[in-house]
Amino acid sequence: MSLTKNPNVNKWVEEMIALCKPDSVVWIDGSKEQLDQLVEEVTSLPDGHPDKLYKLNEEKYPGCLYHRTRPNDVARVEDRTFICSRREEDAGPTNNWMDPKEMYAKLTPLYDGVMKGRTMYVIPYSMGPIGSPLAKVGVEVTDSIYVVLNMNIMTRMGTQAFENLGDVSNDFVRGLHSKADVDPENRYIVQFPEDNTIWSINSAYGGNVLLGKKCFALRIASYQAKNEGWMAEHMLILGLKRPGEETRYVCAAFPSACGKTNLAMLIPPEGYRKKGYEVFTVGDDIAWLKPGPDGRLYAINPEAGFFGVAPGTNEKSNYNALASTKKNAIFTNVALDNSDNTPWWESLTKEPPVDATEWKGAKVNGPEYCAQLDANGKHLTLAHPNSRFTAPAENCPCISPEFNNPNGVPISAIIFGGRRASTTPLVYQSFDWTHGTYMGSAVSSETTAAATGAVGVLRHDPMAMKPFIGYNVGDYWAHWLEMGEILGDKAPKIFNVNWFKKDAEGHFMWPGFGDNMRVLDWIIKRCEGKVGANETAIGFLPKAEDINLEGIEDEVSPAQLDELLKVDTDLWKKEIAEMRRYYNDDIAAKGGKIPAALYGVLDKIEANLNK
Ligand code: GTP
Ligand code: SPV
Ligand code: MN
């Protein structure tokens, strides 16, 4: 039974039913009874069934579930992700493109009858708080209970979403997902931005199938945002409360698996905590940003949960993320400690469990298994490097009191970053918004396990949005510049950080995690005009004495801090030469219209370095 009178929704769902031919259709109202029933169904599947979810230790992890995806289906697949705008030039050089007519024709046979013998679940959901002027509605049809249960955590799911849409509007994103045969050869993640439509097939993993996340809230939304005068970005949102001062909010865009969840939930070092500094999480992955009535830029988190990287998460590195996973969470591709049926991943505890199940499902002796080396000489891991937890934001001990504020929070600073072993200093500030936009366009980072392919290779990832910009990257940069014009002197200040600089021995030079507070502190003071800086060829850098090292003097010597704050002219000349090559060869020569102002910045920095 449909849950809405909206004829646009009902007509589209009828079409999807006619195409996929499910045995039955269930509209997801979001009620506890309905969800409990789905949990019973999916946990009752026989052991080893590829769709099965497992219940975990009810005392230690109440309401938590565990799932293993197929070994060839463990991350986003960028080479199988398409932006199907009518004109190829509107997809631009950073996207795979196919004519939408051709793509529909290609995929329709794959979906034809694909749900025979299966149930279709119709999921209404809101991205953003119910009632927020910035929120948007999506409907996803899927044949996966895993998707339903994850969408329940990641979005405001169920009948409530239709309240936002109303009975007549056609403004909703249509998402069609089928796990089909989970055949990697026919795996497609396709966005049709001009149709508000997403078609995903032959995957059952995370970002490929939770269509509200990357597909809608970034790829489709970035296109909508350009047309409607706002921004959809791959950014965390955090609030920093300092004693006796108003809470300041910042956004940070780092590529996948480069530290957004960690920064968003940061616990300040002891010295700061004692003085009363606190960090509050508004979002850990996606921000929708729009100028507010006072002319400042406001941000909401369109999501309701965290789909976070598990390995590396522990009491010390990210206490708040770990705490968020302790009830009503779903774990995907982590390992199990069979002694008490709890999830485990690398670095959760020092020693792997002896009686373990590794992420593909084999029962192993943990320490013995992890002592083995793979073909590249790396230790085997019990959990997949891109294993994840799906956790409700409301579990997070430091969730912001503004999390559900329909108007969002005002943003003081935008921070870019990535994994850079060399060249990029710990932190620097742009000269102005245009230079900040250039800095965003110049983000490059060593690749991680979040997408399939080689790990550790330096690649350009402008604004941490390379896999997520739903249109031409040149037009996207132009949109950033336009937003700067609109915001004028109320625009957030723009910074770049690098937690990942390495010394000659390959060790990280900066302790990172909670100690990143020391950098945030400088950033906020810069926004408030309360601290000076050194003007360099590439931007404003902190004076060494303005980075507070109290409590980490043993870890970061003055010489090391100098190294972290160094602008190496030779390396930067290479960096600029590479940027010119990137602009010319990878973007302009392939149909990206680079705004002249960005070439202007490139010229200026190059001239500065040659002075
Ligand atoms: P996505 O969910 O893929 O968008 O990732 P993310 O940007 O939220 O990354 P996340 O915070 O999950 O961190 C990914 C990995 O980076 C984890 O293994 C972290 O332990 C590690 N990491 C995060 N912050 C730091 C840091 O400040 N320093 C170092 N050295 N590692 C960090
Ligand atoms: C990312 O890869 O940036 C993620 C995980 O946040 S996924 O939802 O799979 O895209
Ligand atoms: Mn992400």
XYZ file of C-alpha atoms and ligand atoms in Angstrom:
654
model
C 0.000 0.000 0.000
C 1.383 3.363 -0.997
C 2.157 5.748 1.860
C 1.504 8.908 -0.126
C -1.144 10.520 -2.266
C 1.588 12.198 -4.298
C 0.836 11.072 -7.873
C 4.405 11.707 -9.059
C 5.793 9.263 -6.513
C 3.095 6.685 -7.119
C 3.438 6.820 -10.880
C 7.212 6.400 -10.702
C 6.990 3.504 -8.227
C 4.430 1.805 -10.529
C 6.923 2.150 -13.389
C 9.709 0.627 -11.302
C 7.441 -2.272 -10.313
C 6.545 -2.856 -13.959
C 10.247 -2.871 -14.823
C 11.655 -4.992 -11.980
C 8.613 -7.289 -11.528
C 9.074 -8.061 -7.809
C 6.920 -10.763 -6.200
C 5.825 -8.264 -3.578
C 6.212 -4.593 -2.698
C 6.692 -3.199 0.807
C 6.514 0.529 1.516
C 8.860 1.390 4.365
C 6.986 3.471 6.920
C 9.915 3.489 9.338
C 7.975 1.976 12.241
C 9.798 -0.098 14.831
C 7.506 -3.092 14.187
C 8.299 -3.078 10.498
C 12.044 -2.732 11.031
C 12.089 -5.441 13.719
C 10.354 -7.773 11.303
C 12.939 -7.079 8.587
C 15.749 -7.720 11.074
C 14.172 -11.062 11.989
C 13.848 -11.982 8.332
C 17.390 -11.078 7.320
C 19.044 -12.598 10.397
C 17.101 -15.847 9.892
C 18.765 -16.514 6.541
C 21.035 -19.568 6.680
C 24.662 -19.044 7.738
C 26.847 -18.158 4.793
C 23.954 -16.775 2.735
C 25.438 -13.710 0.994
C 22.564 -11.452 2.075
C 22.602 -12.543 5.695
C 22.997 -10.148 8.584
C 24.078 -11.505 11.952
C 23.066 -10.337 15.403
C 25.922 -9.395 17.709
C 26.372 -9.715 21.479
C 23.119 -8.260 22.825
C 24.717 -7.064 26.090
C 27.818 -5.408 24.659
C 26.301 -4.293 21.335
C 22.509 -4.074 21.787
C 20.578 -3.817 18.534
C 23.750 -4.179 16.462
C 24.106 -6.201 13.266
C 26.996 -7.576 11.258
C 27.265 -8.133 7.516
C 29.860 -9.330 5.019
C 29.569 -8.220 1.408
C 30.956 -10.245 -1.475
C 34.767 -9.999 -1.626
C 34.569 -8.229 -4.997
C 32.088 -5.667 -3.657
C 33.785 -3.793 -0.833
C 34.205 -0.167 -1.952
C 32.967 2.517 -4.320
C 33.710 1.750 -7.980
C 34.677 4.983 -9.665
C 35.355 3.416 -13.059
C 31.757 2.162 -13.135
C 30.219 5.436 -11.950
C 28.606 7.645 -14.587
C 27.157 11.138 -14.887
C 24.603 10.947 -17.696
C 23.804 14.531 -18.590
C 22.330 15.125 -22.045
C 25.469 16.905 -23.239
C 28.843 15.229 -22.687
C 30.494 18.562 -21.928
C 28.180 18.967 -18.933
C 29.672 15.863 -17.313
C 33.159 17.207 -17.928
C 36.612 15.677 -17.705
C 36.372 14.209 -14.177
C 33.368 11.974 -14.906
C 32.532 8.947 -17.002
C 29.731 9.906 -19.351
C 27.198 8.195 -21.557
C 24.190 9.622 -23.379
C 21.226 9.184 -21.005
C 19.100 7.541 -23.714
C 21.850 5.045 -24.394
C 22.397 4.395 -20.699
C 18.703 3.830 -20.016
C 18.612 1.487 -23.011
C 21.667 -0.363 -21.776
C 20.455 -0.766 -18.201
C 16.749 -1.418 -18.777
C 17.325 -5.054 -19.808
C 19.444 -5.568 -16.672
C 16.564 -4.369 -14.472
C 13.853 -6.114 -16.483
C 12.390 -8.737 -14.160
C 15.401 -8.488 -11.856
C 13.236 -8.655 -8.714
C 11.275 -11.780 -9.696
C 11.202 -13.951 -6.589
C 12.223 -10.964 -4.463
C 10.555 -8.169 -2.534
C 10.837 -4.533 -3.557
C 11.180 -2.118 -0.643
C 10.091 1.460 -1.292
C 12.060 3.790 0.991
C 10.972 7.407 1.438
C 13.700 9.486 3.080
C 14.665 13.044 3.831
C 18.190 14.373 3.433
C 18.285 17.026 6.133
C 16.079 17.643 9.162
C 12.331 17.235 8.587
C 10.962 20.725 8.038
C 14.304 22.283 7.103
C 14.188 24.655 4.131
C 17.488 23.099 3.060
C 16.270 19.479 3.226
C 15.329 17.400 0.182
C 13.340 14.223 -0.319
C 14.368 11.019 -2.013
C 12.652 7.727 -2.683
C 14.808 4.636 -3.132
C 13.432 1.334 -4.331
C 15.683 -1.637 -3.562
C 15.615 -5.404 -3.155
C 18.052 -5.330 -0.240
C 17.088 -5.384 3.436
C 20.688 -4.335 4.223
C 19.955 -1.128 2.320
C 16.689 -0.520 4.204
C 18.351 -0.999 7.593
C 21.311 1.223 6.682
C 19.086 3.942 5.209
C 17.201 3.917 8.501
C 20.413 4.975 10.244
C 21.806 7.279 7.571
C 18.644 9.262 6.727
C 15.340 10.394 8.213
C 13.489 7.436 6.731
C 9.808 6.540 6.525
C 6.418 8.213 6.255
C 7.788 11.428 7.827
C 9.773 12.108 4.646
C 6.569 12.474 2.627
C 5.475 15.251 5.005
C 8.305 17.324 3.544
C 7.358 16.481 -0.049
C 3.618 17.050 0.206
C 0.930 15.705 -2.093
C 1.793 17.471 -5.333
C 5.503 18.251 -5.604
C 7.626 16.501 -8.196
C 10.845 17.577 -6.462
C 12.190 14.256 -5.230
C 15.161 12.144 -6.267
C 14.279 8.793 -7.770
C 16.694 6.040 -6.768
C 16.524 2.563 -8.248
C 18.758 -0.090 -6.752
C 18.953 -3.800 -7.302
C 21.715 -6.018 -6.062
C 20.810 -8.139 -9.103
C 23.473 -10.864 -9.413
C 26.158 -8.700 -7.807
C 28.048 -9.245 -11.044
C 31.045 -6.871 -11.106
C 31.093 -6.935 -14.910
C 27.630 -5.393 -15.002
C 28.005 -3.103 -12.002
C 26.802 0.436 -12.699
C 26.327 3.459 -10.465
C 24.593 5.983 -12.688
C 23.405 9.508 -12.007
C 21.020 11.295 -14.395
C 21.252 14.822 -12.929
C 18.703 16.350 -15.319
C 16.146 13.675 -14.379
C 16.734 13.683 -10.603
C 17.398 9.985 -11.069
C 19.930 7.412 -9.854
C 20.204 3.836 -11.129
C 22.504 1.453 -9.271
C 22.874 -2.226 -10.073
C 25.011 -5.250 -9.181
C 26.469 -3.956 -5.959
C 25.347 -4.365 -2.374
C 27.964 -2.150 -0.724
C 27.772 1.197 1.065
C 28.316 4.213 -1.134
C 27.148 2.269 -4.199
C 23.724 1.442 -2.792
C 22.820 3.847 0.035
C 21.638 6.198 -2.670
C 20.937 9.133 -0.351
C 24.643 9.492 0.362
C 27.181 10.059 -2.403
C 24.775 9.561 -5.332
C 22.122 12.036 -4.140
C 23.632 14.263 -1.446
C 26.768 14.931 -3.509
C 26.432 14.026 -7.207
C 22.799 15.011 -7.822
C 22.783 17.701 -5.118
C 25.935 19.419 -6.411
C 24.149 19.862 -9.742
C 20.982 21.123 -8.040
C 23.075 23.423 -5.848
C 24.752 25.049 -8.844
C 21.339 25.763 -10.372
C 19.749 26.908 -7.116
C 22.561 28.976 -5.572
C 23.916 26.743 -2.840
C 26.699 24.176 -2.383
C 26.798 20.405 -1.745
C 30.240 19.421 -0.472
C 32.220 16.416 0.824
C 32.771 18.154 4.171
C 32.480 17.522 7.874
C 30.905 20.213 10.042
C 32.075 20.834 13.609
C 31.440 23.398 16.321
C 34.234 24.583 18.591
C 33.226 25.904 21.985
C 35.814 27.924 23.896
C 35.500 29.251 27.415
C 33.521 32.466 27.472
C 33.237 32.709 23.684
C 30.547 31.900 21.176
C 30.736 28.518 19.410
C 32.409 28.775 16.008
C 31.627 26.337 13.204
C 33.981 25.115 10.509
C 33.665 22.769 7.530
C 36.485 20.585 6.271
C 36.807 18.767 2.939
C 39.253 15.860 2.955
C 39.196 13.002 0.424
C 37.734 9.630 1.405
C 39.468 8.005 4.381
C 41.570 11.110 5.071
C 40.235 12.040 8.499
C 36.826 13.781 8.322
C 35.092 11.531 10.870
C 38.099 11.818 13.170
C 38.304 15.612 13.018
C 34.531 16.005 13.354
C 34.561 14.135 16.701
C 37.865 15.387 18.028
C 38.527 15.411 21.762
C 40.792 18.365 22.598
C 44.112 17.638 24.349
C 44.057 17.790 28.120
C 45.391 21.335 28.364
C 42.518 22.594 26.222
C 39.902 20.429 27.948
C 40.889 21.791 31.324
C 40.278 25.302 30.056
C 36.840 24.273 28.808
C 37.360 23.753 25.073
C 34.860 21.340 23.509
C 34.177 20.077 20.000
C 30.634 19.281 18.822
C 29.874 17.224 15.735
C 27.285 18.455 13.249
C 28.357 16.168 10.395
C 31.220 13.866 9.402
C 30.971 13.517 5.613
C 28.600 15.830 3.739
C 27.572 19.479 4.121
C 24.845 21.392 2.299
C 25.676 25.090 2.470
C 23.534 28.104 1.680
C 23.725 31.827 2.417
C 21.388 32.710 5.300
C 19.291 35.845 5.897
C 22.286 37.586 7.512
C 24.435 36.933 4.438
C 26.671 34.378 6.141
C 27.101 30.819 4.860
C 25.010 28.246 6.789
C 25.506 24.474 6.777
C 23.303 21.490 7.475
C 24.328 17.861 7.566
C 21.900 16.074 5.221
C 22.634 12.733 6.897
C 21.383 11.235 10.159
C 24.214 8.782 10.801
C 27.862 7.992 10.165
C 29.150 5.471 7.632
C 32.636 5.488 9.083
C 35.925 3.716 8.412
C 36.365 1.070 11.131
C 40.112 0.257 11.025
C 42.081 2.758 13.063
C 39.071 3.652 15.218
C 39.718 3.007 18.910
C 39.216 4.519 22.380
C 42.230 6.733 21.929
C 42.052 7.778 18.250
C 38.296 8.416 18.116
C 36.506 7.757 21.376
C 33.278 9.400 20.189
C 33.024 7.392 16.966
C 33.615 4.195 18.890
C 30.954 5.141 21.440
C 28.535 5.815 18.559
C 28.855 2.188 17.433
C 27.811 0.615 20.746
C 24.093 0.302 20.005
C 21.817 0.024 16.968
C 24.798 0.049 14.592
C 25.606 -2.106 11.556
C 29.135 -3.381 10.914
C 30.188 -4.244 7.367
C 33.283 -6.311 6.494
C 34.916 -6.045 9.903
C 36.107 -9.206 11.691
C 34.478 -11.017 14.606
C 35.812 -11.987 17.981
C 34.054 -15.322 18.268
C 34.724 -15.622 21.997
C 31.988 -13.070 22.685
C 30.449 -12.383 19.243
C 31.662 -8.783 19.026
C 33.092 -6.868 16.063
C 36.860 -6.402 15.755
C 39.149 -4.482 13.423
C 42.806 -3.513 13.248
C 43.835 -1.267 16.158
C 40.513 -1.649 18.035
C 42.645 -3.501 20.581
C 46.388 -4.195 20.493
C 46.101 -7.947 19.967
C 43.785 -9.583 17.441
C 41.318 -12.066 18.949
C 42.564 -15.650 18.939
C 39.215 -17.127 17.950
C 38.393 -14.838 15.051
C 36.342 -14.724 11.866
C 38.114 -12.660 9.199
C 36.108 -10.340 6.943
C 35.525 -12.920 4.213
C 34.034 -15.322 6.766
C 36.832 -17.820 7.480
C 37.393 -18.838 11.088
C 41.066 -18.226 11.883
C 43.562 -17.845 14.696
C 43.818 -14.035 14.756
C 47.475 -13.501 15.742
C 48.679 -16.278 13.420
C 46.599 -14.971 10.548
C 47.822 -11.390 10.991
C 51.455 -12.539 11.114
C 51.187 -13.714 7.489
C 52.254 -11.497 4.597
C 50.399 -10.904 1.344
C 51.987 -10.798 -2.122
C 53.128 -7.194 -1.517
C 54.774 -8.053 1.777
C 52.021 -6.431 3.852
C 50.474 -8.104 6.873
C 47.096 -9.730 6.304
C 44.280 -7.969 8.137
C 41.276 -9.517 9.824
C 39.022 -6.617 8.827
C 38.887 -5.251 5.294
C 40.772 -1.885 5.120
C 37.518 -0.241 3.965
C 35.323 -2.023 6.513
C 32.782 0.351 8.009
C 30.308 0.982 10.798
C 26.908 2.560 10.224
C 26.008 4.392 13.426
C 23.144 6.711 14.383
C 24.341 10.294 14.947
C 22.213 10.440 18.079
C 24.568 7.893 19.688
C 27.506 10.282 19.405
C 28.456 11.680 22.837
C 29.556 14.974 21.276
C 26.676 15.437 18.827
C 25.959 19.145 18.432
C 22.820 20.609 20.027
C 22.369 22.226 16.586
C 22.338 18.857 14.769
C 18.623 19.111 14.007
C 18.519 22.893 13.589
C 16.573 23.328 10.337
C 18.490 26.524 9.530
C 21.931 24.990 9.994
C 24.978 26.598 11.594
C 26.990 29.655 10.418
C 30.401 28.716 8.995
C 33.525 30.713 9.908
C 36.135 28.659 8.055
C 36.438 26.146 5.252
C 39.399 23.784 5.486
C 40.833 21.652 2.678
C 43.262 18.806 3.195
C 44.594 15.494 2.000
C 47.302 12.925 2.521
C 50.575 14.497 1.449
C 53.856 12.930 2.547
C 55.740 16.067 1.530
C 55.411 19.635 0.183
C 52.166 20.691 1.895
C 52.672 22.345 5.301
C 50.662 21.544 8.412
C 48.376 24.517 7.815
C 48.166 27.679 5.732
C 45.512 30.253 4.928
C 44.536 31.570 1.531
C 44.983 35.239 0.633
C 41.280 35.496 -0.234
C 38.259 33.453 -1.466
C 39.551 33.227 -5.043
C 42.879 31.882 -3.843
C 40.951 29.564 -1.491
C 38.987 28.230 -4.464
C 42.300 27.646 -6.219
C 43.572 25.802 -3.129
C 40.494 23.578 -3.251
C 41.045 22.902 -6.939
C 44.633 21.918 -6.098
C 43.805 19.316 -3.444
C 45.648 16.126 -4.205
C 45.970 13.129 -1.984
C 47.408 9.641 -1.776
C 44.617 7.202 -2.624
C 42.972 5.035 0.065
C 40.924 1.832 0.253
C 37.624 3.758 0.085
C 37.516 3.208 -3.679
C 38.689 0.148 -5.580
C 42.116 0.482 -7.202
C 45.694 1.110 -6.104
C 46.278 2.604 -2.649
C 48.865 5.284 -1.856
C 49.106 6.850 -5.320
C 49.023 10.668 -5.429
C 46.039 11.888 -7.426
C 44.235 15.169 -7.938
C 41.001 15.311 -5.965
C 39.689 18.873 -6.247
C 37.721 19.936 -3.164
C 37.829 16.203 -2.202
C 34.981 16.007 -4.748
C 36.589 14.324 -7.750
C 34.335 11.249 -7.536
C 31.315 13.296 -6.515
C 30.924 16.407 -8.710
C 27.744 15.812 -10.716
C 28.713 18.142 -13.565
C 31.659 19.807 -15.297
C 34.470 20.502 -12.828
C 35.241 23.828 -14.564
C 31.651 24.975 -14.019
C 31.922 23.733 -10.428
C 34.948 25.940 -9.810
C 33.101 28.847 -11.443
C 30.212 28.187 -9.052
C 32.609 28.378 -6.091
C 33.814 31.762 -7.352
C 30.192 32.941 -7.783
C 29.389 31.911 -4.214
C 32.373 33.973 -3.087
C 30.931 36.998 -4.885
C 27.546 36.491 -3.242
C 29.051 36.055 0.230
C 31.461 38.976 -0.152
C 33.151 39.957 3.108
C 30.887 37.533 5.024
C 32.509 34.556 3.265
C 34.247 31.969 5.452
C 38.052 32.150 5.477
C 39.726 29.299 3.591
C 42.590 27.119 4.860
C 44.532 23.994 3.885
C 45.839 21.424 6.346
C 48.023 18.323 6.098
C 48.147 15.880 9.012
C 50.113 13.351 6.978
C 53.555 14.888 6.322
C 56.285 12.265 6.782
C 59.923 12.446 7.851
C 62.834 10.757 6.082
C 62.067 7.487 7.912
C 58.465 7.529 6.724
C 56.929 8.428 10.106
C 54.107 10.946 10.432
C 55.626 14.166 11.751
C 52.429 15.482 13.327
C 50.649 13.458 16.057
C 47.242 14.234 14.519
C 43.843 13.210 15.920
C 43.057 15.199 19.128
C 46.159 17.301 18.645
C 44.664 18.699 15.456
C 42.823 20.951 17.927
C 46.031 23.000 18.080
C 45.661 23.792 14.396
C 41.914 24.422 14.654
C 42.654 26.876 17.435
C 44.970 28.870 15.159
C 42.424 28.757 12.341
C 39.631 30.166 14.526
C 41.917 32.878 15.882
C 42.760 33.844 12.302
C 39.061 34.089 11.493
C 38.614 36.385 14.468
C 41.663 38.467 13.582
C 43.265 37.576 16.912
C 46.578 36.183 15.686
C 49.180 37.244 13.140
C 50.813 35.145 10.419
C 53.796 34.995 8.108
C 52.924 36.012 4.575
C 54.631 33.538 2.235
C 54.552 32.813 -1.492
C 51.711 30.305 -1.054
C 49.583 31.960 1.641
C 49.587 32.882 5.335
C 51.465 30.454 7.588
C 51.467 30.378 11.391
C 54.363 31.851 13.274
C 55.916 28.887 15.101
C 55.149 30.417 18.502
C 51.435 30.569 17.644
C 51.059 26.776 17.415
C 50.580 25.635 20.996
C 52.767 22.580 21.685
C 52.094 22.391 25.423
C 51.930 18.692 26.333
C 53.467 17.398 23.077
C 56.942 18.928 23.419
C 58.351 15.372 23.472
C 56.643 14.452 20.208
C 57.135 17.643 18.226
C 60.492 19.369 18.673
C 60.896 23.003 17.582
C 62.913 21.794 14.590
C 60.125 19.411 13.634
C 57.531 22.181 13.877
C 59.713 24.343 11.628
C 59.789 21.476 9.157
C 55.997 21.114 9.366
C 55.562 24.830 8.695
C 58.170 25.049 5.959
C 57.452 26.238 2.429
C 60.102 24.469 0.349
C 60.480 26.692 -2.705
C 61.826 23.957 -4.971
C 59.062 21.515 -4.081
C 56.458 24.252 -4.501
C 57.778 25.190 -7.928
C 57.253 21.539 -8.882
C 53.793 21.629 -7.295
C 52.834 24.690 -9.331
C 54.227 23.178 -12.533
C 52.140 20.059 -11.870
C 49.047 22.214 -11.266
C 49.555 23.980 -14.577
C 49.914 20.607 -16.276
C 46.748 19.386 -14.491
C 44.723 22.455 -15.464
C 45.949 22.349 -19.066
C 46.139 18.650 -19.866
C 43.678 16.948 -17.531
C 40.995 19.628 -17.397
C 41.138 22.298 -20.149
C 42.246 19.935 -22.938
C 39.428 17.567 -21.974
C 36.583 20.038 -22.004
C 36.794 21.719 -18.585
C 36.408 25.490 -18.754
C 38.819 26.768 -16.135
C 37.846 30.207 -14.794
C 40.470 32.823 -15.731
C 40.693 33.893 -12.089
C 42.139 30.495 -11.156
C 44.871 30.785 -13.800
C 45.439 34.248 -12.306
C 46.158 32.674 -8.907
C 48.466 30.104 -10.468
C 50.423 32.900 -12.185
C 50.602 34.916 -8.984
C 51.894 32.038 -6.833
C 54.401 31.109 -9.503
C 55.636 34.708 -9.624
C 55.827 34.780 -5.799
C 57.981 31.639 -5.813
C 60.309 33.098 -8.444
C 60.817 36.362 -6.561
P 35.304 8.709 4.473
O 34.253 8.160 5.385
O 35.830 7.685 3.523
O 34.874 9.941 3.754
O 36.614 8.995 5.394
P 36.986 10.148 6.441
O 37.535 11.327 5.721
O 35.873 10.376 7.389
O 38.240 9.476 7.220
P 38.353 8.927 8.717
O 38.183 10.014 9.742
O 37.484 7.741 8.854
O 39.878 8.476 8.772
C 40.394 7.523 7.885
C 41.712 6.980 8.379
O 42.633 8.058 8.621
C 41.564 6.240 9.702
O 42.334 5.058 9.639
C 42.148 7.183 10.717
O 42.716 6.502 11.805
C 43.189 7.982 9.925
N 43.344 9.364 10.467
C 42.337 10.230 10.748
N 42.823 11.379 11.275
C 44.165 11.249 11.314
C 45.240 12.106 11.751
O 45.048 13.234 12.206
N 46.502 11.622 11.605
C 46.756 10.373 11.099
N 48.030 9.985 10.996
N 45.773 9.530 10.687
C 44.494 9.963 10.787
C 33.682 7.796 0.979
O 34.222 6.932 0.268
O 33.974 9.016 0.891
C 32.684 7.396 1.990
C 32.230 6.006 2.005
O 32.250 8.225 2.765
S 31.022 5.662 0.796
O 29.699 5.925 1.374
O 31.144 4.257 0.444
O 31.211 6.531 -0.327
Mn 33.207 10.300 2.452
